[in-house]
């Protein structure tokens, strides 16, 4: 059953994920070194429980400020400081969530609007381009005019987000903005909902699954129902809860024996071979173990999930990642977050541990997570750890790589994966990847196919992820760019050569790359 309290870390993680997605499709979409330097950061507050939360009161009427969120010297206003000293104060009611970003009752959103006004450029075609377009749908590709670039300053009255440099350009390009205006308004309301101060029953997570109750992994609704989550009967709470759970649910949906993906749905024969090995370990048969001497049985090692290029996912509340262990009750996990930005949004854990002979790479180890899960974080590149044989040997029965929005083929981040990809293929271990859009996935697949030079097998065809985030995210550096976490999923691994009986020429396209 679910606990009686709500973890405030889940709420803060949802806000952090919404803010960290601001560089979703820019040049720093998934680069390891540049994305966190351009975002405003804030320290976490102390983890508090909500059991003693006071009953909801009427929202205080907040007048629109006549001045921006900060003055010229960058000092915070007294009103904002008082709001931060009252974290449990109800700011907004469910029927009053739409507000202008610039005049928002929430200080965090006003600060975000100021960031957009200082960094985002007007997408009107009359302006000169400021960067190279990264996709066919990028609004930057339309810019062919001679006007100098200008930052956004005019807010759309329908979505409340700064989208143009002036009202004239907004009216002139209104037809293009109308395509995403409804989505931007939904993002606006979802952001204000996270900071409204309401009680969040959707962030209550259930405990272990009983053996008699099977989990239905068909989609979000069946999974949440069969896992005995609190009923989510509205679209907005559903979007909020899936924004966090999409990371463990995406992994489980591919590795679980009741996975919705099969040979009839995107899994290739080579993929079934690799996944069957992992599923054999994740769903072991009952051994009749007991508490006495006769009941002693050897336990298999934990399944290692290497999450490369970790950033926002490494800062998720551990209650979210423990849901992965509840979906595999007879298996143990060792989550390994690797990447120079794997400690983003974890300022309360700095400074990092020293590098000693027993801990040569300064790993942050969390081993008190209920007995089924252990988490290690390495602020380092994977190829450095691989060259040192830190995780050697790799076993396809116990190891799996997970890449959330890696940007393998992105022009700004592909060079950082050039040295890592051959090492991943060398392990012969399944590599699961997600992408923001269809174009993002196809660009990654084309880059892997080109770099691998025939030494990679496609395990799972690319397509929409059934457990993608239902919440849309806004790119603060480009208000016209919206995306959702883990929209698509696909998988590959290094090609394995095994002696087999010759049965004739292999038919073209059976490997899945050509389709």
mmCIF file of N, CA, C and O in Angstrom, residues 348-406:
data_model
loop_
_atom_site.group_PDB
_atom_site.id
_atom_site.type_symbol
_atom_site.label_atom_id
_atom_site.label_comp_id
_atom_site.label_asym_id
_atom_site.label_seq_id
_atom_site.Cartn_x
_atom_site.Cartn_y
_atom_site.Cartn_z
ATOM 1 N N UNK A 348 23.411 19.423 -2.457
ATOM 2 C CA UNK A 348 23.527 19.108 -1.033
ATOM 3 C C UNK A 348 24.515 17.984 -0.773
ATOM 4 O O UNK A 348 24.880 17.745 0.388
ATOM 5 N N UNK A 349 24.975 17.279 -1.813
ATOM 6 C CA UNK A 349 25.917 16.181 -1.634
ATOM 7 C C UNK A 349 27.356 16.569 -1.943
ATOM 8 O O UNK A 349 28.251 15.740 -1.861
ATOM 9 N N UNK A 350 27.580 17.820 -2.330
ATOM 10 C CA UNK A 350 28.945 18.272 -2.587
ATOM 11 C C UNK A 350 29.605 18.626 -1.258
ATOM 12 O O UNK A 350 28.934 18.994 -0.293
ATOM 13 N N UNK A 351 30.919 18.560 -1.110
ATOM 14 C CA UNK A 351 31.887 18.179 -2.141
ATOM 15 C C UNK A 351 31.928 16.678 -2.375
ATOM 16 O O UNK A 351 31.490 15.890 -1.538
ATOM 17 N N UNK A 352 32.479 16.307 -3.513
ATOM 18 C CA UNK A 352 32.564 14.906 -3.874
ATOM 19 C C UNK A 352 33.566 14.194 -2.985
ATOM 20 O O UNK A 352 34.507 14.811 -2.467
ATOM 21 N N UNK A 353 33.398 12.891 -2.778
ATOM 22 C CA UNK A 353 34.364 12.150 -1.962
ATOM 23 C C UNK A 353 35.742 12.150 -2.608
ATOM 24 O O UNK A 353 35.866 12.203 -3.833
ATOM 25 N N UNK A 354 36.796 12.096 -1.811
ATOM 26 C CA UNK A 354 38.157 12.112 -2.382
ATOM 27 C C UNK A 354 38.452 10.821 -3.137
ATOM 28 O O UNK A 354 37.874 9.765 -2.864
ATOM 29 N N UNK A 355 39.376 10.905 -4.063
ATOM 30 C CA UNK A 355 39.800 9.739 -4.835
ATOM 31 C C UNK A 355 40.933 9.049 -4.089
ATOM 32 O O UNK A 355 42.020 9.607 -3.932
ATOM 33 N N UNK A 356 40.650 7.863 -3.614
ATOM 34 C CA UNK A 356 41.585 7.094 -2.805
ATOM 35 C C UNK A 356 41.886 5.775 -3.507
ATOM 36 O O UNK A 356 41.209 5.401 -4.483
ATOM 37 N N UNK A 357 42.884 5.015 -3.047
ATOM 38 C CA UNK A 357 43.150 3.701 -3.661
ATOM 39 C C UNK A 357 41.954 2.763 -3.619
ATOM 40 O O UNK A 357 41.757 1.961 -4.535
ATOM 41 N N UNK A 358 41.134 2.852 -2.586
ATOM 42 C CA UNK A 358 39.943 2.008 -2.518
ATOM 43 C C UNK A 358 38.782 2.570 -3.332
ATOM 44 O O UNK A 358 37.849 1.829 -3.659
ATOM 45 N N UNK A 359 38.830 3.857 -3.652
ATOM 46 C CA UNK A 359 37.801 4.501 -4.457
ATOM 47 C C UNK A 359 38.485 5.406 -5.475
ATOM 48 O O UNK A 359 38.469 6.628 -5.364
ATOM 49 N N UNK A 360 39.100 4.814 -6.501
ATOM 50 C CA UNK A 360 39.988 5.604 -7.377
ATOM 51 C C UNK A 360 39.277 6.659 -8.210
ATOM 52 O O UNK A 360 39.902 7.619 -8.634
ATOM 53 N N UNK A 361 37.968 6.514 -8.440
ATOM 54 C CA UNK A 361 37.260 7.477 -9.268
ATOM 55 C C UNK A 361 36.264 8.313 -8.469
ATOM 56 O O UNK A 361 35.410 8.982 -9.050
ATOM 57 N N UNK A 362 36.356 8.274 -7.154
ATOM 58 C CA UNK A 362 35.498 9.112 -6.319
ATOM 59 C C UNK A 362 34.027 8.815 -6.472
ATOM 60 O O UNK A 362 33.213 9.748 -6.590
ATOM 61 N N UNK A 363 33.640 7.557 -6.466
ATOM 62 C CA UNK A 363 32.243 7.182 -6.644
ATOM 63 C C UNK A 363 31.430 7.530 -5.408
ATOM 64 O O UNK A 363 31.903 7.387 -4.277
ATOM 65 N N UNK A 364 30.205 7.986 -5.629
ATOM 66 C CA UNK A 364 29.243 8.222 -4.549
ATOM 67 C C UNK A 364 28.353 6.992 -4.476
ATOM 68 O O UNK A 364 27.616 6.690 -5.419
ATOM 69 N N UNK A 365 28.416 6.268 -3.376
ATOM 70 C CA UNK A 365 27.731 4.980 -3.250
ATOM 71 C C UNK A 365 26.566 5.134 -2.279
ATOM 72 O O UNK A 365 26.724 5.648 -1.172
ATOM 73 N N UNK A 366 25.388 4.683 -2.710
ATOM 74 C CA UNK A 366 24.187 4.635 -1.873
ATOM 75 C C UNK A 366 23.741 3.180 -1.811
ATOM 76 O O UNK A 366 23.220 2.645 -2.781
ATOM 77 N N UNK A 367 23.961 2.559 -0.670
ATOM 78 C CA UNK A 367 23.699 1.125 -0.543
ATOM 79 C C UNK A 367 22.651 0.792 0.508
ATOM 80 O O UNK A 367 22.492 -0.374 0.854
ATOM 81 N N UNK A 368 21.938 1.778 1.007
ATOM 82 C CA UNK A 368 20.886 1.516 2.001
ATOM 83 C C UNK A 368 19.539 1.905 1.412
ATOM 84 O O UNK A 368 18.875 2.833 1.865
ATOM 85 N N UNK A 369 19.150 1.174 0.387
ATOM 86 C CA UNK A 369 17.912 1.475 -0.333
ATOM 87 C C UNK A 369 16.963 0.293 -0.296
ATOM 88 O O UNK A 369 16.332 -0.057 -1.292
ATOM 89 N N UNK A 370 16.856 -0.355 0.822
ATOM 90 C CA UNK A 370 15.891 -1.423 0.986
ATOM 91 C C UNK A 370 16.403 -2.814 0.728
ATOM 92 O O UNK A 370 15.634 -3.768 0.815
ATOM 93 N N UNK A 371 17.662 -2.994 0.416
ATOM 94 C CA UNK A 371 18.220 -4.326 0.245
ATOM 95 C C UNK A 371 18.163 -4.859 -1.170
ATOM 96 O O UNK A 371 18.831 -5.854 -1.477
ATOM 97 N N UNK A 372 17.383 -4.246 -2.054
ATOM 98 C CA UNK A 372 17.281 -4.734 -3.431
ATOM 99 C C UNK A 372 18.007 -3.850 -4.425
ATOM 100 O O UNK A 372 18.141 -4.227 -5.588
ATOM 101 N N UNK A 373 18.478 -2.701 -3.993
ATOM 102 C CA UNK A 373 19.058 -1.766 -4.943
ATOM 103 C C UNK A 373 20.245 -1.051 -4.331
ATOM 104 O O UNK A 373 20.262 -0.737 -3.138
ATOM 105 N N UNK A 374 21.231 -0.807 -5.163
ATOM 106 C CA UNK A 374 22.411 -0.027 -4.816
ATOM 107 C C UNK A 374 22.680 0.939 -5.953
ATOM 108 O O UNK A 374 22.546 0.573 -7.126
ATOM 109 N N UNK A 375 23.038 2.166 -5.629
ATOM 110 C CA UNK A 375 23.256 3.205 -6.630
ATOM 111 C C UNK A 375 24.658 3.765 -6.466
ATOM 112 O O UNK A 375 25.058 4.139 -5.361
ATOM 113 N N UNK A 376 25.405 3.802 -7.556
ATOM 114 C CA UNK A 376 26.739 4.395 -7.580
ATOM 115 C C UNK A 376 26.768 5.479 -8.648
ATOM 116 O O UNK A 376 26.208 5.296 -9.735
ATOM 117 N N UNK A 377 27.414 6.589 -8.340
ATOM 118 C CA UNK A 377 27.490 7.728 -9.247
ATOM 119 C C UNK A 377 28.948 8.062 -9.516
ATOM 120 O O UNK A 377 29.726 8.238 -8.564
ATOM 121 N N UNK A 378 29.314 8.153 -10.778
ATOM 122 C CA UNK A 378 30.682 8.466 -11.191
ATOM 123 C C UNK A 378 30.657 9.755 -12.019
ATOM 124 O O UNK A 378 30.032 9.802 -13.087
ATOM 125 N N UNK A 379 31.314 10.776 -11.522
ATOM 126 C CA UNK A 379 31.442 12.024 -12.276
ATOM 127 C C UNK A 379 32.650 11.886 -13.205
ATOM 128 O O UNK A 379 33.722 12.456 -12.979
ATOM 129 N N UNK A 380 32.458 11.088 -14.225
ATOM 130 C CA UNK A 380 33.567 10.744 -15.119
ATOM 131 C C UNK A 380 32.994 10.230 -16.432
ATOM 132 O O UNK A 380 31.822 9.839 -16.501
ATOM 133 N N UNK A 381 33.793 10.241 -17.481
ATOM 134 C CA UNK A 381 33.383 9.662 -18.757
ATOM 135 C C UNK A 381 33.490 8.140 -18.692
ATOM 136 O O UNK A 381 34.365 7.577 -18.024
ATOM 137 N N UNK A 382 32.596 7.469 -19.448
ATOM 138 C CA UNK A 382 32.601 6.014 -19.427
ATOM 139 C C UNK A 382 33.873 5.458 -20.048
ATOM 140 O O UNK A 382 34.399 4.442 -19.563
ATOM 141 N N UNK A 383 34.377 6.079 -21.110
ATOM 142 C CA UNK A 383 35.561 5.503 -21.755
ATOM 143 C C UNK A 383 36.770 5.547 -20.835
ATOM 144 O O UNK A 383 37.676 4.714 -20.941
ATOM 145 N N UNK A 384 36.817 6.496 -19.905
ATOM 146 C CA UNK A 384 37.907 6.507 -18.925
ATOM 147 C C UNK A 384 37.796 5.317 -17.980
ATOM 148 O O UNK A 384 38.800 4.644 -17.676
ATOM 149 N N UNK A 385 36.576 5.035 -17.522
ATOM 150 C CA UNK A 385 36.373 3.886 -16.635
ATOM 151 C C UNK A 385 36.578 2.575 -17.382
ATOM 152 O O UNK A 385 37.105 1.607 -16.811
ATOM 153 N N UNK A 386 36.193 2.537 -18.638
ATOM 154 C CA UNK A 386 36.343 1.299 -19.409
ATOM 155 C C UNK A 386 37.818 0.998 -19.677
ATOM 156 O O UNK A 386 38.249 -0.158 -19.583
ATOM 157 N N UNK A 387 38.583 2.019 -20.002
ATOM 158 C CA UNK A 387 40.002 1.799 -20.257
ATOM 159 C C UNK A 387 40.733 1.320 -19.008
ATOM 160 O O UNK A 387 41.722 0.587 -19.101
ATOM 161 N N UNK A 388 40.247 1.721 -17.834
ATOM 162 C CA UNK A 388 40.834 1.246 -16.578
ATOM 163 C C UNK A 388 40.291 -0.113 -16.165
ATOM 164 O O UNK A 388 40.687 -0.625 -15.109
ATOM 165 N N UNK A 389 39.371 -0.700 -16.975
ATOM 166 C CA UNK A 389 38.741 -2.000 -16.688
ATOM 167 C C UNK A 389 38.091 -1.998 -15.308
ATOM 168 O O UNK A 389 38.145 -2.978 -14.555
ATOM 169 N N UNK A 390 37.436 -0.869 -15.014
ATOM 170 C CA UNK A 390 36.831 -0.728 -13.685
ATOM 171 C C UNK A 390 35.617 -1.631 -13.515
ATOM 172 O O UNK A 390 35.340 -2.082 -12.400
ATOM 173 N N UNK A 391 34.897 -1.894 -14.601
ATOM 174 C CA UNK A 391 33.688 -2.714 -14.516
ATOM 175 C C UNK A 391 33.867 -4.072 -15.191
ATOM 176 O O UNK A 391 32.888 -4.793 -15.373
ATOM 177 N N UNK A 392 35.059 -4.401 -15.555
ATOM 178 C CA UNK A 392 35.322 -5.656 -16.242
ATOM 179 C C UNK A 392 35.154 -6.832 -15.271
ATOM 180 O O UNK A 392 35.517 -6.721 -14.090
ATOM 181 N N UNK A 393 34.603 -7.991 -15.710
ATOM 182 C CA UNK A 393 34.096 -8.300 -17.053
ATOM 183 C C UNK A 393 32.609 -7.967 -17.179
ATOM 184 O O UNK A 393 31.904 -7.804 -16.184
ATOM 185 N N UNK A 394 32.136 -7.875 -18.426
ATOM 186 C CA UNK A 394 30.728 -7.632 -18.716
ATOM 187 C C UNK A 394 30.047 -8.946 -19.070
ATOM 188 O O UNK A 394 30.626 -9.801 -19.744
ATOM 189 N N UNK A 395 28.819 -9.088 -18.605
ATOM 190 C CA UNK A 395 28.079 -10.329 -18.814
ATOM 191 C C UNK A 395 26.703 -9.985 -19.376
ATOM 192 O O UNK A 395 25.961 -9.222 -18.759
ATOM 193 N N UNK A 396 26.325 -10.515 -20.538
ATOM 194 C CA UNK A 396 25.001 -10.192 -21.095
ATOM 195 C C UNK A 396 23.842 -10.702 -20.254
ATOM 196 O O UNK A 396 22.705 -10.302 -20.487
ATOM 197 N N UNK A 397 24.125 -11.588 -19.287
ATOM 198 C CA UNK A 397 23.077 -12.050 -18.391
ATOM 199 C C UNK A 397 22.852 -11.100 -17.214
ATOM 200 O O UNK A 397 21.816 -11.179 -16.552
ATOM 201 N N UNK A 398 23.804 -10.225 -16.947
ATOM 202 C CA UNK A 398 23.713 -9.385 -15.760
ATOM 203 C C UNK A 398 23.933 -7.895 -16.042
ATOM 204 O O UNK A 398 23.830 -7.093 -15.105
ATOM 205 N N UNK A 399 24.233 -7.505 -17.258
ATOM 206 C CA UNK A 399 24.566 -6.110 -17.549
ATOM 207 C C UNK A 399 23.678 -5.567 -18.657
ATOM 208 O O UNK A 399 23.268 -6.309 -19.569
ATOM 209 N N UNK A 400 23.414 -4.272 -18.590
ATOM 210 C CA UNK A 400 22.641 -3.592 -19.606
ATOM 211 C C UNK A 400 22.995 -2.109 -19.559
ATOM 212 O O UNK A 400 23.191 -1.544 -18.478
ATOM 213 N N UNK A 401 23.086 -1.484 -20.722
ATOM 214 C CA UNK A 401 23.353 -0.050 -20.818
ATOM 215 C C UNK A 401 22.051 0.681 -21.141
ATOM 216 O O UNK A 401 21.237 0.198 -21.939
ATOM 217 N N UNK A 402 21.889 1.846 -20.520
ATOM 218 C CA UNK A 402 20.712 2.676 -20.750
ATOM 219 C C UNK A 402 21.162 4.091 -21.060
ATOM 220 O O UNK A 402 21.917 4.689 -20.283
ATOM 221 N N UNK A 403 20.699 4.635 -22.181
ATOM 222 C CA UNK A 403 21.065 5.981 -22.607
ATOM 223 C C UNK A 403 19.790 6.797 -22.774
ATOM 224 O O UNK A 403 19.022 6.578 -23.718
ATOM 225 N N UNK A 404 19.530 7.707 -21.846
ATOM 226 C CA UNK A 404 18.359 8.575 -21.921
ATOM 227 C C UNK A 404 18.726 9.834 -22.715
ATOM 228 O O UNK A 404 19.562 10.627 -22.291
ATOM 229 N N UNK A 405 18.095 9.999 -23.890
ATOM 230 C CA UNK A 405 18.326 11.170 -24.750
ATOM 231 C C UNK A 405 19.821 11.423 -24.931
ATOM 232 O O UNK A 405 20.329 12.498 -24.571
ATOM 233 N N UNK A 406 20.575 10.492 -25.460
ATOM 234 C CA UNK A 406 22.033 10.666 -25.502
ATOM 235 C C UNK A 406 22.513 11.692 -26.510
ATOM 236 O O UNK A 406 23.598 12.247 -26.355
#
